């Protein structure tokens, strides 16, 4: 799923931490980063925020249906 315009990255990463299954970020190069890993979260944020305070668009893969629902609900309320 593609998520757009995340204006509170810390809150978004806290949401990812509450997910029960694996959640991955797909990079432009085709790599999959485990967003449940703090190291991958930091590496991802450093690369994404090179010029902006918001995350324009990410491709996220959540393997558990309840995690997908949780992320979608977060995006709808934002």
Short mmCIF file of C-alpha atoms in Angstrom, two decimals:
data_model
loop_
_atom_site.label_atom_id
_atom_site.label_comp_id
_atom_site.label_asym_id
_atom_site.label_seq_id
_atom_site.Cartn_x
_atom_site.Cartn_y
_atom_site.Cartn_z
CA UNK A 1 0.00 0.00 0.00
CA UNK A 2 1.16 3.52 -0.63
CA UNK A 3 0.90 6.01 2.18
CA UNK A 4 1.24 9.74 1.57
CA UNK A 5 1.89 12.97 3.43
CA UNK A 6 2.86 11.66 6.84
CA UNK A 7 3.26 14.87 8.80
CA UNK A 8 4.07 13.26 12.17
CA UNK A 9 6.73 10.59 11.49
CA UNK A 10 7.28 9.84 15.19
CA UNK A 11 3.60 9.04 15.67
CA UNK A 12 3.62 6.94 12.50
CA UNK A 13 6.63 4.91 13.69
CA UNK A 14 4.93 4.41 17.07
CA UNK A 15 1.94 3.02 15.17
CA UNK A 16 4.24 0.66 13.27
CA UNK A 17 5.66 -0.52 16.62
CA UNK A 18 2.15 -1.59 17.69
CA UNK A 19 1.70 -3.83 14.65
CA UNK A 20 1.77 -7.55 15.41
CA UNK A 21 3.29 -8.77 12.15
CA UNK A 22 6.09 -7.78 9.83
CA UNK A 23 5.86 -4.31 8.25
CA UNK A 24 8.28 -3.41 5.49
CA UNK A 25 9.20 -0.26 3.61
CA UNK A 26 9.87 -0.77 -0.10
CA UNK A 27 12.67 1.50 -1.29
CA UNK A 28 12.98 2.95 -4.79
CA UNK A 29 15.83 0.49 -5.38
CA UNK A 30 13.54 -2.47 -4.56
CA UNK A 31 14.98 -3.20 -1.12
CA UNK A 32 12.68 -4.16 1.74
CA UNK A 33 13.43 -2.56 5.10
CA UNK A 34 11.89 -4.03 8.25
CA UNK A 35 10.15 -1.03 9.83
CA UNK A 36 9.80 -2.89 13.13
CA UNK A 37 13.59 -2.57 13.46
CA UNK A 38 14.67 0.68 15.14
CA UNK A 39 17.85 0.74 13.04
CA UNK A 40 15.85 0.50 9.81
CA UNK A 41 13.48 3.19 11.07
CA UNK A 42 16.38 5.58 11.67
CA UNK A 43 18.05 4.79 8.34
CA UNK A 44 14.72 5.26 6.53
CA UNK A 45 13.98 8.57 8.20
CA UNK A 46 17.45 9.97 7.55
CA UNK A 47 17.14 9.18 3.84
CA UNK A 48 13.57 10.43 3.54
CA UNK A 49 14.14 13.71 5.41
CA UNK A 50 17.09 14.90 3.41
CA UNK A 51 15.10 17.96 2.31
CA UNK A 52 11.66 17.93 3.93
CA UNK A 53 9.85 17.75 7.27
CA UNK A 54 7.09 15.52 5.92
CA UNK A 55 7.17 12.12 4.27
CA UNK A 56 5.65 12.62 0.80
CA UNK A 57 4.97 8.97 -0.14
CA UNK A 58 6.03 5.53 1.06
CA UNK A 59 5.24 2.05 -0.12
CA UNK A 60 4.51 -0.12 2.90
CA UNK A 61 3.83 -3.86 3.06
CA UNK A 62 2.01 -5.11 6.16
CA UNK A 63 1.70 -8.89 6.33
CA UNK A 64 -1.15 -9.08 8.86
CA UNK A 65 -4.63 -7.87 7.81
CA UNK A 66 -5.22 -6.15 11.17
CA UNK A 67 -1.95 -4.23 10.72
CA UNK A 68 -3.02 -3.08 7.26
CA UNK A 69 -6.34 -1.94 8.71
CA UNK A 70 -4.57 -0.09 11.54
CA UNK A 71 -2.29 1.76 9.10
CA UNK A 72 -5.18 2.65 6.77
CA UNK A 73 -7.24 3.99 9.68
CA UNK A 74 -4.28 6.13 10.75
CA UNK A 75 -3.93 7.53 7.23
CA UNK A 76 -7.66 8.34 7.01
CA UNK A 77 -7.61 10.31 10.26
CA UNK A 78 -4.52 12.29 9.24
#
